[in-house]
Each structure stands twice: as C-alpha cells, then as structure tokens.
Amino acid sequence: MRDTYQILNNGMAIPSIGMGTYSPENDRRTTENAVKMAIKMGYCHFDTAQIYGSEPALGNALNKAISNGLVGREDLFVTSKLWGSNHHDPVSALEQTLNNLGMEYVDMFLVHWPVRLKPWVFNPLPNEEDFEQLDLETTWEGMERCLELGLCRGIGVSNFSCTKIERLLDYASVLPAVNQVEMHPMWRQSKLREFSKDYNIHVSAYSALGGPGNYWGSTAVVQNPIIQSIAHKHNATPAQVALRWGLSKGVSVITKSFRKERLEENMGALDLELDDNDLLDIEQIEQWKIMRGEYYVNQTTSPYKTIQDLWDGEI
C-alpha cells in the first residue's frame, strides 16, 4: 500500500520519500541528471542546504522539469536549511537560497543545527574559533519572518533534541513543522518520535539507510543480519526494508543516491509491507548513532562542552 504523504501541523503534505542532494564531489551535472531521473520515477520531495552546495544544480534541474511540463511547481516539495553562519539573518540567507534555486519560495526551511557560527564561516567542519554565542530565540524570530514574507511555506528544525525543542516552544509563535534527524533501524529515535507526537511535529529521517556514500556514513544498516533476513523473507532488498521500517513509524525518509537503479529500489519501499514479527526483530538491533556531531563540541567557544550536551543526553 503506497502511503505517499504525511500531513504536517501546518496543513502541508510532505511526500514520504525524498531525495537528498548532498554529495562530497558536488558535481553539478551528475546532480542535475540524477534529479531529472528521479522526477521521471515519481519523486517530488527534494532535500538540499546551502552548505551542501547543491542548490544551484537542484534548482536548475527542477526548473527545467517544470518548463518541460514534467512536473508543476505545486507538485514539488523542496527543503533547504539555514547554516550556522546565517543565524544572524535568516531572511537574507533564504533569499540567497532562493536565488541559488531560481525559485520564489521553498516548501520547508529548517534550522540546520542548533549552532551559531561567525558570518564568514562556510565550513561543515568548523574550527574552534568559528563559534558565536547561541541565541535560538532570535534565530527563530528570523525563521518566522521568512514565513511571514512568503519565502517559505513552512519552517522547522534539524538535529534538535527533545529538550531543545521544548525550549524553543517556550518562545515560538509558530511551531516547527518538521524536525529532520538521523533515523534508521540502528538509531530508532524512539524517545524523540514519542515526544514529537505530543506536539504534532513531523520527524523526517536523514541517513535513513545509515548514510552510505557520505563522509560520516556506514553500510552497517543494510548489512545487518536481521535486516538482510527480513529482506530475504519478503523478496526485497535490505535498503527497502530499512526505508519501509521508517515509513511504518510515520516519518518521511530522505535517501541520497544518484544511480538510477538505487533510486528505483528506494521508491520500491512504498510497495513493501512488514509484519509485526519483522518490526519486533528490528527492535532488537543494537543502537548506534553515526552522525554524532563531534565538530560542534569544544571546551571554549561552543555552547556544547560534550557530546551529551549537544544531544541533551539523548545519545
């Protein structure tokens, strides 16, 4: 059964499977070709960020598809993110993102990390001297302003713990619609998912296959014997099992693959059904977080002195 959308707390529909566009090589032509293939397969949810460097390629591919009549802008769901160096001015940051994309709005704009960096720092691995004092209340005011100006249809966060969302709710006029976090069968986010239900905040899973192909990634998820056994049982692939597990938890899943056969394989997760025994077996898999964010932790300038501080003990 193809449950292809989830409804957000602002009434928007988010497609259940999205294509991530981060690539260490950041090859524009490869990205554009992959996005074009994905659209023809039925993908309409695309995830990017300024720090990925993929906004221009994604925008060019999407705009070509719109011009050629392959898809309407209203049928697309485009997510981008506010990098730490732009916390001082989210409006200007989003205007630059829209310029990169060649679009009038994005569907979802997320605070990428609860970390504020100096305005000139554009490095996914910041140095100790790159941090500024965190002021999420002011940052969120800027995010709400983006929404008011019509630069985005929804706002949310990424890599936020339950505790950080609770603090945000103390001053937010607009609830975050989405929290995009690492989630897969080896990092199931049970506490965060239960917490998010209470506030109707949608969880979107990045590294839904463990992030293979990314510098922080691992193939341990798809190589796990339990995942492989379930895949064999259903005549499916381990990737499809991992994605279907995420979908069964009511989250949207973001996967990054630029290969045609992988894009088709990932979309096939919508046609897989896992039974109760499968879900119980997956609950036995040992937990292991891959994207720990050590580079946002230091003893002098970061607001987080330890990994436990960054994740508020949720690790």
Coordinates of C-alpha atoms in Angstrom, one line a residue:
M1 CA 0.0 0.0 0.0
R2 CA 1.5 3.3 -1.1
D3 CA 1.2 5.8 1.8
T4 CA 2.9 8.5 -0.1
Y5 CA 2.3 11.6 2.0
Q6 CA 2.2 12.7 5.7
I7 CA 0.2 15.8 6.8
L8 CA 2.1 18.4 8.8
N9 CA 0.9 20.5 11.7
N10 CA 0.5 23.5 9.3
G11 CA -1.7 21.5 6.9
M12 CA 1.0 20.9 4.3
A13 CA 1.5 17.4 2.8
I14 CA 5.1 16.1 2.9
P15 CA 5.9 13.3 0.5
S16 CA 7.0 10.2 2.4
I17 CA 10.2 9.5 0.3
G18 CA 12.6 12.3 -0.5
M19 CA 15.8 12.5 -2.5
G20 CA 18.8 14.0 -0.7
T21 CA 21.2 16.0 -2.8
Y22 CA 24.3 16.2 -0.6
S23 CA 27.4 14.9 -2.5
P24 CA 31.0 15.2 -1.4
E25 CA 32.0 15.6 -5.0
N26 CA 29.3 18.3 -5.6
D27 CA 29.3 17.6 -9.4
R28 CA 26.6 19.8 -10.8
R29 CA 26.0 17.8 -14.0
T30 CA 25.7 14.5 -12.0
T31 CA 23.3 16.1 -9.6
E32 CA 21.1 17.6 -12.3
N33 CA 20.9 14.3 -14.2
A34 CA 20.0 12.4 -11.1
V35 CA 17.2 14.8 -10.2
K36 CA 15.9 14.6 -13.7
M37 CA 15.8 10.7 -13.4
A38 CA 14.1 11.0 -10.0
I39 CA 11.3 13.2 -11.3
K40 CA 10.6 10.8 -14.1
M41 CA 10.3 8.0 -11.4
G42 CA 7.8 10.0 -9.4
Y43 CA 10.0 11.7 -6.8
C44 CA 8.7 15.1 -5.8
H45 CA 10.4 15.7 -2.5
F46 CA 14.0 17.1 -2.7
D47 CA 16.3 18.0 0.1
T48 CA 19.2 20.4 -0.1
A49 CA 21.0 23.0 2.0
Q50 CA 23.3 26.0 1.3
I51 CA 26.2 24.1 2.9
Y52 CA 25.7 21.2 0.5
G53 CA 26.5 23.4 -2.5
S54 CA 23.7 21.6 -4.4
E55 CA 21.1 24.3 -4.5
P56 CA 22.0 25.6 -8.0
A57 CA 22.1 22.2 -9.6
L58 CA 18.8 21.1 -7.9
G59 CA 17.1 24.3 -8.9
N60 CA 18.3 24.1 -12.5
A61 CA 17.0 20.5 -12.8
L62 CA 13.7 21.3 -11.2
N63 CA 13.1 24.4 -13.3
K64 CA 13.9 22.6 -16.5
A65 CA 11.4 19.9 -15.5
I66 CA 8.8 22.5 -14.8
S67 CA 9.4 24.3 -18.1
N68 CA 9.2 20.9 -20.0
G69 CA 5.9 20.1 -18.4
L70 CA 7.3 17.1 -16.5
V71 CA 6.0 18.4 -13.1
G72 CA 4.3 21.5 -11.7
R73 CA 5.9 23.6 -9.0
E74 CA 2.9 23.0 -6.8
D75 CA 3.6 19.3 -7.1
L76 CA 7.2 19.6 -5.7
F77 CA 8.3 19.7 -2.0
V78 CA 11.7 21.5 -1.7
T79 CA 13.5 21.7 1.6
S80 CA 16.6 23.7 2.3
K81 CA 18.4 24.7 5.5
L82 CA 19.8 27.7 7.5
W83 CA 23.5 27.2 8.0
G84 CA 25.1 28.3 11.3
S85 CA 26.8 31.3 9.8
N86 CA 23.5 32.8 8.8
H87 CA 21.7 32.6 12.2
H88 CA 22.1 36.4 12.4
D89 CA 19.9 37.0 9.3
P90 CA 17.7 34.0 8.2
V91 CA 15.8 36.2 5.7
S92 CA 18.9 37.2 3.8
A93 CA 20.1 33.6 3.9
L94 CA 16.8 32.3 2.5
E95 CA 16.8 34.9 -0.2
Q96 CA 20.2 33.7 -1.3
T97 CA 18.9 30.1 -1.3
L98 CA 16.0 31.1 -3.5
N99 CA 18.5 32.9 -5.8
N100 CA 20.6 29.7 -6.0
L101 CA 17.5 27.6 -6.7
G102 CA 15.9 30.1 -9.1
M103 CA 12.6 29.8 -7.2
E104 CA 10.2 32.2 -5.4
Y105 CA 9.8 30.0 -2.3
V106 CA 10.9 26.8 -0.7
D107 CA 8.3 24.5 0.9
M108 CA 10.3 23.9 4.1
F109 CA 13.2 25.9 5.6
L110 CA 15.0 24.3 8.6
V111 CA 17.5 25.4 11.1
H112 CA 20.3 23.0 10.1
W113 CA 21.9 22.7 13.6
P114 CA 21.4 24.4 16.9
V115 CA 24.8 26.0 16.4
R116 CA 25.7 29.7 15.5
L117 CA 28.9 30.4 13.7
K118 CA 30.6 33.6 12.7
P119 CA 29.1 35.2 9.5
W120 CA 32.0 34.4 7.2
V121 CA 32.3 30.7 8.2
F122 CA 31.1 28.4 5.5
N123 CA 32.6 25.1 6.6
P124 CA 30.7 21.9 7.5
L125 CA 33.5 21.2 10.0
P126 CA 34.0 24.5 11.9
N127 CA 37.2 25.3 13.8
E128 CA 37.1 26.2 17.5
E129 CA 37.4 30.0 16.8
D130 CA 34.4 29.9 14.4
F131 CA 31.6 29.7 17.0
E132 CA 29.4 32.6 18.3
Q133 CA 27.1 32.7 21.3
L134 CA 23.9 30.7 20.5
D135 CA 20.7 32.7 20.5
L136 CA 18.0 30.5 19.2
E137 CA 15.2 32.8 20.1
T138 CA 16.5 35.5 17.8
T139 CA 17.2 32.9 15.1
W140 CA 13.6 31.5 15.3
E141 CA 12.2 35.1 15.1
G142 CA 14.1 35.3 11.8
M143 CA 12.7 32.0 10.6
E144 CA 9.1 33.2 11.4
R145 CA 9.8 36.3 9.5
C146 CA 10.8 34.2 6.4
L147 CA 7.4 32.5 6.7
E148 CA 5.6 35.9 7.1
L149 CA 7.3 37.2 3.9
G150 CA 6.2 34.1 1.9
L151 CA 9.8 33.0 1.2
C152 CA 8.8 29.5 2.5
R153 CA 5.6 27.6 3.2
G154 CA 6.8 26.0 6.4
I155 CA 9.6 26.2 9.0
G156 CA 11.3 23.7 11.2
V157 CA 14.5 22.4 12.7
S158 CA 17.1 19.7 12.2
N159 CA 19.3 17.9 14.7
F160 CA 17.2 19.1 17.6
S161 CA 16.8 17.0 20.8
C162 CA 13.5 16.8 22.7
T163 CA 15.0 19.3 25.3
K164 CA 15.9 21.8 22.6
I165 CA 12.5 21.7 21.0
E166 CA 10.9 22.2 24.5
R167 CA 13.0 25.3 25.0
L168 CA 12.1 26.6 21.5
L169 CA 8.4 26.1 22.3
D170 CA 8.7 28.5 25.2
Y171 CA 9.1 31.4 22.8
A172 CA 8.0 30.2 19.4
S173 CA 4.9 31.9 17.9
V174 CA 5.0 29.2 15.1
L175 CA 5.6 25.6 16.0
P176 CA 8.2 23.8 14.0
A177 CA 6.5 21.7 11.4
V178 CA 9.5 19.3 10.9
N179 CA 12.5 18.0 12.8
Q180 CA 14.9 16.3 10.4
V181 CA 17.2 14.0 12.3
E182 CA 19.3 10.9 11.8
M183 CA 17.0 7.9 12.0
H184 CA 17.3 4.3 10.7
P185 CA 16.9 0.8 12.2
M186 CA 20.2 1.2 14.1
W187 CA 19.2 4.6 15.5
R188 CA 15.4 4.4 16.0
Q189 CA 14.8 7.7 17.8
S190 CA 12.0 6.2 20.0
K191 CA 12.0 9.0 22.6
L192 CA 12.1 11.8 20.0
R193 CA 9.3 10.2 18.0
E194 CA 7.0 9.9 21.0
F195 CA 7.8 13.4 22.1
S196 CA 7.1 14.8 18.6
K197 CA 3.7 13.1 18.5
D198 CA 2.7 15.1 21.6
Y199 CA 3.3 18.4 19.7
N200 CA 2.4 17.1 16.2
I201 CA 5.9 17.8 14.9
H202 CA 6.8 15.6 12.0
V203 CA 10.0 13.6 12.1
S204 CA 11.9 13.4 8.9
A205 CA 14.7 10.9 8.7
Y206 CA 18.0 11.7 7.1
S207 CA 20.6 8.9 6.6
A208 CA 17.7 6.6 6.5
L209 CA 20.0 3.9 5.2
G210 CA 22.8 4.8 7.5
G211 CA 24.3 7.4 5.2
P212 CA 26.5 5.2 2.9
G213 CA 28.4 7.3 0.5
N214 CA 28.6 10.3 2.9
Y215 CA 31.8 11.0 4.8
W216 CA 30.0 10.2 8.1
G217 CA 28.1 7.2 6.6
S218 CA 28.1 3.5 7.3
T219 CA 26.9 0.4 5.4
A220 CA 26.2 -1.3 8.8
V221 CA 22.4 -0.8 8.4
V222 CA 21.9 -2.6 5.1
Q223 CA 24.5 -5.2 6.1
N224 CA 22.8 -6.0 9.4
P225 CA 21.9 -9.7 9.5
I226 CA 18.3 -9.0 10.8
I227 CA 17.7 -6.5 8.0
Q228 CA 19.1 -8.9 5.4
S229 CA 17.0 -11.8 6.8
I230 CA 13.8 -9.8 6.6
A231 CA 14.7 -8.7 3.1
H232 CA 15.2 -12.3 2.0
K233 CA 11.8 -13.3 3.6
H234 CA 9.9 -10.6 1.6
N235 CA 12.0 -11.0 -1.6
A236 CA 13.0 -7.3 -1.1
T237 CA 16.3 -5.6 -0.7
P238 CA 17.9 -4.5 2.7
A239 CA 17.5 -0.9 1.7
Q240 CA 13.8 -1.3 1.0
V241 CA 13.4 -3.0 4.5
A242 CA 15.2 -0.1 6.2
L243 CA 13.1 2.5 4.4
R244 CA 9.8 0.6 4.9
W245 CA 10.6 0.4 8.6
G246 CA 10.9 4.2 8.8
L247 CA 7.7 4.7 6.8
S248 CA 5.9 2.4 9.2
K249 CA 6.8 4.8 12.0
G250 CA 5.1 7.7 10.3
V251 CA 8.2 9.5 9.3
S252 CA 9.4 10.7 5.9
V253 CA 12.7 9.3 4.8
I254 CA 15.5 11.0 2.9
T255 CA 17.9 9.0 0.9
K256 CA 20.9 10.1 -1.2
S257 CA 21.5 8.2 -4.3
F258 CA 22.3 9.4 -7.8
R259 CA 22.2 6.0 -9.5
K260 CA 19.0 5.0 -11.5
E261 CA 18.8 1.5 -10.1
R262 CA 19.1 2.8 -6.5
L263 CA 16.5 5.5 -7.0
E264 CA 14.1 2.9 -8.3
E265 CA 15.0 0.5 -5.5
N266 CA 14.3 3.1 -2.8
M267 CA 10.9 4.0 -4.3
G268 CA 10.0 0.3 -4.2
A269 CA 9.9 0.5 -0.4
L270 CA 6.5 2.0 -0.8
D271 CA 5.2 -1.4 -2.0
L272 CA 6.7 -3.4 0.8
E273 CA 4.7 -4.5 3.8
L274 CA 6.5 -5.6 7.1
D275 CA 4.6 -7.7 9.5
D276 CA 4.6 -7.5 13.3
N277 CA 7.4 -10.1 13.7
D278 CA 9.6 -8.1 11.4
L279 CA 9.1 -4.9 13.4
L280 CA 9.8 -6.8 16.7
D281 CA 13.0 -8.2 15.2
I282 CA 14.2 -4.8 14.2
E283 CA 13.6 -3.5 17.7
Q284 CA 16.4 -5.9 18.9
I285 CA 19.1 -4.3 16.8
E286 CA 21.7 -2.6 18.8
Q287 CA 21.6 1.2 18.7
W288 CA 24.4 3.1 17.2
K289 CA 24.3 6.8 16.2
I290 CA 26.5 7.6 13.2
M291 CA 26.3 11.4 12.8
R292 CA 27.4 12.4 16.3
G293 CA 28.5 16.0 15.5
E294 CA 31.8 16.0 17.4
Y295 CA 32.9 19.0 15.4
Y296 CA 30.3 21.1 17.2
V297 CA 31.8 20.4 20.6
N298 CA 34.7 22.1 22.3
Q299 CA 35.6 23.4 25.7
T300 CA 36.0 27.1 25.0
T301 CA 33.7 28.6 22.3
S302 CA 30.9 26.1 21.6
P303 CA 27.8 26.1 23.8
Y304 CA 28.3 22.3 24.0
K305 CA 31.2 21.1 26.0
T306 CA 30.5 17.4 25.4
I307 CA 28.5 15.2 23.0
Q308 CA 26.0 14.7 25.8
D309 CA 25.5 18.5 26.0
L310 CA 24.8 18.7 22.2
W311 CA 22.2 15.9 22.3
D312 CA 21.0 16.6 25.9
G313 CA 21.8 13.1 26.9
E314 CA 19.7 11.6 24.1
I315 CA 22.6 9.6 22.7

